[in-house]
PDB file of N, CA and C in Angstrom:
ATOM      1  N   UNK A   1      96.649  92.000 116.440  1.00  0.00           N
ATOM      2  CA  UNK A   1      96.449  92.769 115.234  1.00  0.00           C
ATOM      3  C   UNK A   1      96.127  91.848 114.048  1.00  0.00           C
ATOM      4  N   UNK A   2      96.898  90.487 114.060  1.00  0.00           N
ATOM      5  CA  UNK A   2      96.761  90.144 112.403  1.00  0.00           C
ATOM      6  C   UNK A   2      95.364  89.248 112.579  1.00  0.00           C
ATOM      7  N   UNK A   3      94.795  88.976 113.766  1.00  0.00           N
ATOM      8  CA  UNK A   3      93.125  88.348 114.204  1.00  0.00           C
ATOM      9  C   UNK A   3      92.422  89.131 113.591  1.00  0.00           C
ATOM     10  N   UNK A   4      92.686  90.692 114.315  1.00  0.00           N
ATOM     11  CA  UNK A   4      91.854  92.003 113.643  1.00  0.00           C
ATOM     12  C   UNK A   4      91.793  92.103 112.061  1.00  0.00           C
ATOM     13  N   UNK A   5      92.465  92.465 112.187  1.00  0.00           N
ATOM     14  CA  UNK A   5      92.949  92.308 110.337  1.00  0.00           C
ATOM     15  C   UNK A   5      91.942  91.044 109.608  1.00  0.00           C
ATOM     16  N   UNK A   6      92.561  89.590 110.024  1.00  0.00           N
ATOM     17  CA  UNK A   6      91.651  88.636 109.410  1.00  0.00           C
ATOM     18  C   UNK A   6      90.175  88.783 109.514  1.00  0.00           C
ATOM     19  N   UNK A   7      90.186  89.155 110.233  1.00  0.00           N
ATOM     20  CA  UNK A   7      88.455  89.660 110.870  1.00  0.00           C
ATOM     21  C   UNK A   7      87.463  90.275 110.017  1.00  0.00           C
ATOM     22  N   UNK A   8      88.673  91.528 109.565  1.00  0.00           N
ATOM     23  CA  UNK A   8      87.610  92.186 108.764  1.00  0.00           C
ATOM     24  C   UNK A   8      87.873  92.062 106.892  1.00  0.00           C
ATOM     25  N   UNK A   9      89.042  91.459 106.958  1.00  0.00           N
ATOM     26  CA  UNK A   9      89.260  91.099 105.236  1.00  0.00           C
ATOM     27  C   UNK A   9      88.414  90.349 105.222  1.00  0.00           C
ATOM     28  N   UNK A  10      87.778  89.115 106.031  1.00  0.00           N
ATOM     29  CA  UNK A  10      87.457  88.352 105.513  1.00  0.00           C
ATOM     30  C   UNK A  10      85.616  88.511 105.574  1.00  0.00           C
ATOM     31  N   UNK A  11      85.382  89.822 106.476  1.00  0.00           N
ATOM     32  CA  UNK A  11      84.526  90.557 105.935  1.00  0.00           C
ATOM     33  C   UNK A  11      83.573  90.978 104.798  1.00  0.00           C
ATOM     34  N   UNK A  12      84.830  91.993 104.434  1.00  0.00           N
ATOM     35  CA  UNK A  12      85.028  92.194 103.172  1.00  0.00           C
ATOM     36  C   UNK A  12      85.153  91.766 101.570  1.00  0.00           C
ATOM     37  N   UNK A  13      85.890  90.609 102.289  1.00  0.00           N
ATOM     38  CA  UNK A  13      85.856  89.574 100.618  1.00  0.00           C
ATOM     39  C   UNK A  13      86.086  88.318 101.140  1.00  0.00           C
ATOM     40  N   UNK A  14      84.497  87.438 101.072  1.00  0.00           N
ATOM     41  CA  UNK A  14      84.607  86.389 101.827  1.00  0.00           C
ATOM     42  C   UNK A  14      85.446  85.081 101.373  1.00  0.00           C
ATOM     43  N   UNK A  15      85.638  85.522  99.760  1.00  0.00           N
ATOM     44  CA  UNK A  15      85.719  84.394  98.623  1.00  0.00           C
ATOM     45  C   UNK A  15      87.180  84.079  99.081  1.00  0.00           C
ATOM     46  N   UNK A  16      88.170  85.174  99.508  1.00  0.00           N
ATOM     47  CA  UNK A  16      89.753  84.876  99.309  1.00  0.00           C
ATOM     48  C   UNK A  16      90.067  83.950 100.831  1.00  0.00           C
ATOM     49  N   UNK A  17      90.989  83.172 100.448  1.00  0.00           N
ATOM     50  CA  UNK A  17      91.507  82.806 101.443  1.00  0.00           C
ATOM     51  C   UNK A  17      92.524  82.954 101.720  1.00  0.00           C
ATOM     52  N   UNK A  18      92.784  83.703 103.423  1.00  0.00           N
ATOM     53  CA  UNK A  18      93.726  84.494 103.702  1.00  0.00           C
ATOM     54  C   UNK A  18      94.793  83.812 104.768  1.00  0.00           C
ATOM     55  N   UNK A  19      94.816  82.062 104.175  1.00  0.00           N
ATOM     56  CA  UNK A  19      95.698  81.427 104.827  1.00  0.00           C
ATOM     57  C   UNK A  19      96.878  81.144 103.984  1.00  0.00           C
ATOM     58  N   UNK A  20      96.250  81.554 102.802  1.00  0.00           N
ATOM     59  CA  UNK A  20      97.468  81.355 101.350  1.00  0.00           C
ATOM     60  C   UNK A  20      98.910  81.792 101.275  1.00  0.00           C
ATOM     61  N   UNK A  21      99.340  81.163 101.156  1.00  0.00           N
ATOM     62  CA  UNK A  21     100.468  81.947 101.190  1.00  0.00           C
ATOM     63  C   UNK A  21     101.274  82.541  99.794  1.00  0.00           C
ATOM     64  N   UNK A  22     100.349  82.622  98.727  1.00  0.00           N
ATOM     65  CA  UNK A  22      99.994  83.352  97.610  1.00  0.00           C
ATOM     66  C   UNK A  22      98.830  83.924  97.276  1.00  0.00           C
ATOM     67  N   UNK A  23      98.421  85.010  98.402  1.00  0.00           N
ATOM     68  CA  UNK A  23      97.787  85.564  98.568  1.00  0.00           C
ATOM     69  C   UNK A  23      97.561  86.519  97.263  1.00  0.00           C
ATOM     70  N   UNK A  24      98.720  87.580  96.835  1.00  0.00           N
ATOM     71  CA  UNK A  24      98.648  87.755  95.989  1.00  0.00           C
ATOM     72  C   UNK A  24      97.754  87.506  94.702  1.00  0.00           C
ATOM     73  N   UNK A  25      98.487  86.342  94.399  1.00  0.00           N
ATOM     74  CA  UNK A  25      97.458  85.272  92.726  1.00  0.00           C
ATOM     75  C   UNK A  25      96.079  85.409  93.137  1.00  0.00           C
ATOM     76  N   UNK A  26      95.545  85.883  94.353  1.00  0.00           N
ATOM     77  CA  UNK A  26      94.545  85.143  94.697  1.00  0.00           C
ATOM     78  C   UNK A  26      93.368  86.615  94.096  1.00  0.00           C
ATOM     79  N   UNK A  27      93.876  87.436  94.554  1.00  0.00           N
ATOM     80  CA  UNK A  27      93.471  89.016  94.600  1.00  0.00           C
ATOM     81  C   UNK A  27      93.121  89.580  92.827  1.00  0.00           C
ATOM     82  N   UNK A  28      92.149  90.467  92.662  1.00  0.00           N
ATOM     83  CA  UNK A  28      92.222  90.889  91.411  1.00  0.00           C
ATOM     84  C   UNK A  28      92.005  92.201  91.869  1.00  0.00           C
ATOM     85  N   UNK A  29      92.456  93.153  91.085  1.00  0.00           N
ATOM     86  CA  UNK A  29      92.622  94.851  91.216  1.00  0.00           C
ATOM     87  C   UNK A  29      90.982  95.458  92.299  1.00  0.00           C
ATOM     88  N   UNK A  30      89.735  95.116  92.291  1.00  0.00           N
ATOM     89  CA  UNK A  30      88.645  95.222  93.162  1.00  0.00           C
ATOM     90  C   UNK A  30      89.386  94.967  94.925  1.00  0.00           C
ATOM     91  N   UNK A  31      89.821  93.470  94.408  1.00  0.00           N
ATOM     92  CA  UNK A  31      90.103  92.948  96.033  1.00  0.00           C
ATOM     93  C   UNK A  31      91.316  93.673  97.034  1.00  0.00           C
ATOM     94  N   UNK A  32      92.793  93.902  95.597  1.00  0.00           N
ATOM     95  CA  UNK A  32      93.949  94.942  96.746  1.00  0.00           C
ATOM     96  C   UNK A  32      92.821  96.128  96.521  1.00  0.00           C
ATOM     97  N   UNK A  33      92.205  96.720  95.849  1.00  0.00           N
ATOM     98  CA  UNK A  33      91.541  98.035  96.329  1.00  0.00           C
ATOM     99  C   UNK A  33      91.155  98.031  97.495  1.00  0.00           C
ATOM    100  N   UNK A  34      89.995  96.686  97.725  1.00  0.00           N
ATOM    101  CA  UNK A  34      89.144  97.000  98.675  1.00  0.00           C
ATOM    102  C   UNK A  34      90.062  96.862 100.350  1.00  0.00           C
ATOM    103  N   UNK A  35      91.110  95.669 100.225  1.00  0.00           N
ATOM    104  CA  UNK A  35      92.211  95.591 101.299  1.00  0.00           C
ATOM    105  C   UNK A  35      92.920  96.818 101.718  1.00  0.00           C
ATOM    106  N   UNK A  36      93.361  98.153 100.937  1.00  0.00           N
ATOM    107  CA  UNK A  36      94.087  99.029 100.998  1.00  0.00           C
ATOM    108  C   UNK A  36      93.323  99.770 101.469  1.00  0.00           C
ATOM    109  N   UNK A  37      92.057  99.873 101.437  1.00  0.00           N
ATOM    110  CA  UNK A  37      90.677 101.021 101.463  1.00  0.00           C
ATOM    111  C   UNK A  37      90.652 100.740 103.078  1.00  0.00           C
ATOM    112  N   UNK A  38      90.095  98.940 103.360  1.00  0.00           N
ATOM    113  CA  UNK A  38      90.443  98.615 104.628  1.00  0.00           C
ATOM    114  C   UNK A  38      90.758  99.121 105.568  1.00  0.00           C
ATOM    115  N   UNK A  39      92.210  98.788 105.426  1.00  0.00           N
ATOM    116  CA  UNK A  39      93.476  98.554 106.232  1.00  0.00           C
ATOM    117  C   UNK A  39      93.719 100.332 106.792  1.00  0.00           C
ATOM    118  N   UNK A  40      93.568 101.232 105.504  1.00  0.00           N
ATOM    119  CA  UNK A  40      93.644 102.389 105.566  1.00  0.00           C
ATOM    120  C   UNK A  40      92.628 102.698 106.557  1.00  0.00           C
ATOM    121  N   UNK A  41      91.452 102.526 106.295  1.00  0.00           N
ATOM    122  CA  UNK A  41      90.411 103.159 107.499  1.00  0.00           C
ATOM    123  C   UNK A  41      90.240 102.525 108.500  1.00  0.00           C
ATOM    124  N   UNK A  42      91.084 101.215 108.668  1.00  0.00           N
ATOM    125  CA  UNK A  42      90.848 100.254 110.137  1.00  0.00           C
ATOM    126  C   UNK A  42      92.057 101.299 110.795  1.00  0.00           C
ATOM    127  N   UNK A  43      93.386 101.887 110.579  1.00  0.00           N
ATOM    128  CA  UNK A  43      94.440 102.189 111.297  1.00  0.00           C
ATOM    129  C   UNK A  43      94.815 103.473 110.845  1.00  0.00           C
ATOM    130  N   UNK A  44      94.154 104.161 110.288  1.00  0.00           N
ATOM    131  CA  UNK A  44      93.861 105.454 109.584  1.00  0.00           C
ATOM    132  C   UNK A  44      95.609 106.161 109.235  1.00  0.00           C
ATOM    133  N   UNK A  45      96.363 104.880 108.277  1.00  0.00           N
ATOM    134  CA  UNK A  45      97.353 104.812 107.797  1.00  0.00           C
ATOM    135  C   UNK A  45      97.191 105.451 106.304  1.00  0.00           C
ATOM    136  N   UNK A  46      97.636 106.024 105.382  1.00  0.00           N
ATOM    137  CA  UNK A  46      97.628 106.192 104.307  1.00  0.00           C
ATOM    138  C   UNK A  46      98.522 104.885 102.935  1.00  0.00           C
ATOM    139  N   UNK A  47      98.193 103.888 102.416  1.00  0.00           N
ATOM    140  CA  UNK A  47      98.142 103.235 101.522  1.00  0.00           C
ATOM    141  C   UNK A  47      97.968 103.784 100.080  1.00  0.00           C
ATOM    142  N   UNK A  48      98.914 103.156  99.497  1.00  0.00           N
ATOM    143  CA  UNK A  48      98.800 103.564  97.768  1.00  0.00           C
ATOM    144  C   UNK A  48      99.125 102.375  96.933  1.00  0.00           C
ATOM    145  N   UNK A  49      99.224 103.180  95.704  1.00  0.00           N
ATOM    146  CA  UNK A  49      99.732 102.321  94.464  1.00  0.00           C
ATOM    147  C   UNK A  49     100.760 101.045  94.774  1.00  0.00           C
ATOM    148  N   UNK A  50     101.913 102.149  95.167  1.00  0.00           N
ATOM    149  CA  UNK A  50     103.242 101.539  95.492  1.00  0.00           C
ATOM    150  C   UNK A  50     103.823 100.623  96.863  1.00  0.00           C
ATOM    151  N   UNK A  51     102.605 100.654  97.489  1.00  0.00           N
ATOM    152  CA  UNK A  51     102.576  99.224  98.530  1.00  0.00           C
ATOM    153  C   UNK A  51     101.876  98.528  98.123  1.00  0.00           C
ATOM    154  N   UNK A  52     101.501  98.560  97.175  1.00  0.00           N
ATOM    155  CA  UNK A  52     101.005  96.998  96.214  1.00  0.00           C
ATOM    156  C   UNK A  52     102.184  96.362  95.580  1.00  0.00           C
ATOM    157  N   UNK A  53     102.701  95.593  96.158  1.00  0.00           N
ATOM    158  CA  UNK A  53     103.800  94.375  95.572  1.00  0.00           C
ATOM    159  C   UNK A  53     103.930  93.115  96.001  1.00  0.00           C
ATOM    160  N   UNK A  54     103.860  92.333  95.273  1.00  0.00           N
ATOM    161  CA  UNK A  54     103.951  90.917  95.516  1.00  0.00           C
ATOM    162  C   UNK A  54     104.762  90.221  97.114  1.00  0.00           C
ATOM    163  N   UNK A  55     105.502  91.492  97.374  1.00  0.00           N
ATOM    164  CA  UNK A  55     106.167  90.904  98.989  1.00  0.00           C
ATOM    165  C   UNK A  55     105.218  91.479  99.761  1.00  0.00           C
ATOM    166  N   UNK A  56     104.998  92.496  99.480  1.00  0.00           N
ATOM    167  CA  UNK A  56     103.576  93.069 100.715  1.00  0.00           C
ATOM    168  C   UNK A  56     102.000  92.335 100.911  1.00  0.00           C
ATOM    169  N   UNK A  57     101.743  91.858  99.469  1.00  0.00           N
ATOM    170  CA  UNK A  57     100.398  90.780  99.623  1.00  0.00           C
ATOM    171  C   UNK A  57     101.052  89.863  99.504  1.00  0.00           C
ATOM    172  N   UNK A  58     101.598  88.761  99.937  1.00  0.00           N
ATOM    173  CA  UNK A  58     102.289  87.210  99.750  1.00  0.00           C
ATOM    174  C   UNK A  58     101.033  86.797 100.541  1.00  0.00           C
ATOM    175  N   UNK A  59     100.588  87.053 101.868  1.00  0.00           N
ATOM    176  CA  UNK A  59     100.335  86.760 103.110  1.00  0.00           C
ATOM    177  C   UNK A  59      99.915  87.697 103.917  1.00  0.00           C
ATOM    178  N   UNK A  60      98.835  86.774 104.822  1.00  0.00           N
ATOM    179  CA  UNK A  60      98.342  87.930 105.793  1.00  0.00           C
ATOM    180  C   UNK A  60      99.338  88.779 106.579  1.00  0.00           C
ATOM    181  N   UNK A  61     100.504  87.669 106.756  1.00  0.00           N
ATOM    182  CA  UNK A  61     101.506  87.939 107.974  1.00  0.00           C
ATOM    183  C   UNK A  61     102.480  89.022 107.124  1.00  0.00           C
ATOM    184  N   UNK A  62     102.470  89.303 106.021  1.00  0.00           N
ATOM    185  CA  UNK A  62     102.927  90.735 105.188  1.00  0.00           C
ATOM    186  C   UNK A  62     102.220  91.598 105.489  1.00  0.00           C
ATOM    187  N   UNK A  63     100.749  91.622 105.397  1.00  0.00           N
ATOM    188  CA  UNK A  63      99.965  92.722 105.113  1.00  0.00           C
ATOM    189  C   UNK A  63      99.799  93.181 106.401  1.00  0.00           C
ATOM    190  N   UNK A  64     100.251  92.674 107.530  1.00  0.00           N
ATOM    191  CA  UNK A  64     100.370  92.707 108.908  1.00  0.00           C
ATOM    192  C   UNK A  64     101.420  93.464 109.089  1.00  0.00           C
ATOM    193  N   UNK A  65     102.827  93.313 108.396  1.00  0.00           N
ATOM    194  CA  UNK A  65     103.499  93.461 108.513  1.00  0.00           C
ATOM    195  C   UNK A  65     103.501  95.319 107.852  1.00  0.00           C
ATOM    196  N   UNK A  66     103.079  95.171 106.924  1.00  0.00           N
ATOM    197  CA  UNK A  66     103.021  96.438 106.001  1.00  0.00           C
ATOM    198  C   UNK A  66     102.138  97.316 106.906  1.00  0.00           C
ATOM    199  N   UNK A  67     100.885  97.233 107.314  1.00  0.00           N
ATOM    200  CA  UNK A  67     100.792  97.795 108.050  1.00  0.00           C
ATOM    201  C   UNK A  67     101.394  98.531 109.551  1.00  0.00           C
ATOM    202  N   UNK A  68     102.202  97.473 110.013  1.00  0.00           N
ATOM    203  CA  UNK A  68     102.978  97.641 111.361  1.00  0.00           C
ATOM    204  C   UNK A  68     104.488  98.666 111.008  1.00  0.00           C
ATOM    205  N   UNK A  69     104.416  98.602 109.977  1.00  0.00           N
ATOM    206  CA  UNK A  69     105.526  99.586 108.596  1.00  0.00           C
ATOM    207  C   UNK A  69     105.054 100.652 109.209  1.00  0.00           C
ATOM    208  N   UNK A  70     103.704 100.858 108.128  1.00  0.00           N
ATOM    209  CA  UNK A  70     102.952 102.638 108.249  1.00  0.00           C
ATOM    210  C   UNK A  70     102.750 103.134 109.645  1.00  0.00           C
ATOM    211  N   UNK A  71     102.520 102.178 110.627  1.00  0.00           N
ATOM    212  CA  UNK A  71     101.969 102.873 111.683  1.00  0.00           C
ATOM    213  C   UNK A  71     103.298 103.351 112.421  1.00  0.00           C
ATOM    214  N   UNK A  72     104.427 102.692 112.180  1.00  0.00           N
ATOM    215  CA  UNK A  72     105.925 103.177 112.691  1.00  0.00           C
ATOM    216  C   UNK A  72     106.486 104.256 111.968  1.00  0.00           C
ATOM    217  N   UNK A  73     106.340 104.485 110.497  1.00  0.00           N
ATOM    218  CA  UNK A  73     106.783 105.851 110.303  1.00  0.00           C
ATOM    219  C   UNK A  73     105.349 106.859 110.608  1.00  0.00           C
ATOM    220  N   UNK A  74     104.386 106.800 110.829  1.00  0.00           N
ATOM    221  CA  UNK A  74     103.313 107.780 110.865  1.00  0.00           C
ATOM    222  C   UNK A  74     103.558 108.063 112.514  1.00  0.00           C
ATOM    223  N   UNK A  75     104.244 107.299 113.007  1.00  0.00           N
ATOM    224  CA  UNK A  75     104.839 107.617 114.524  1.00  0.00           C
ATOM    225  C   UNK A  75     105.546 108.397 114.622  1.00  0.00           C
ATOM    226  N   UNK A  76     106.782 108.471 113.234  1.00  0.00           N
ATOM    227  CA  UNK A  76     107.924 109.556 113.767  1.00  0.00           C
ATOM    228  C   UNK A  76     107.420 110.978 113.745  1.00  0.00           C
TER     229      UNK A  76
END
């Protein structure tokens, strides 16, 4: 999953580098848009406002993580 993931962020926005582990700093309001827009239509999870926080973008291995979140409650 987090190959997949790198795969297509880096797609998407070639400029960031998604080995950072202040990933975050790295991002401006375009880039979590375009990641959330993503992530949402790669795993057809619903993403918002309020999973934008500095522990959820730190790192790919968050945003991996955040995702592996949604897809476990969209399970129950």
């Amino acid at each position: 999953m987090k190959e997949e993931i790198r795969k297509r962020l880096e797609e998407v926005l070639p400029i960031v580098d998604f080995d950072s582990d202040f990933l975050f700093q790295e991002l401006d309001s375009l880039g979590i848009t375009t990641i959330l827009m993503t992530l949402s239509d790669m795993y057809g999870i619903e993403l918002d406002r309020k999973d934008v926080t500095p522990k959820n973008f730190k790192s790919l291995d968050s945003l991996v993580e955040l995702v592996k979140t949604k897809l476990g409650k969209d399970a129950d």
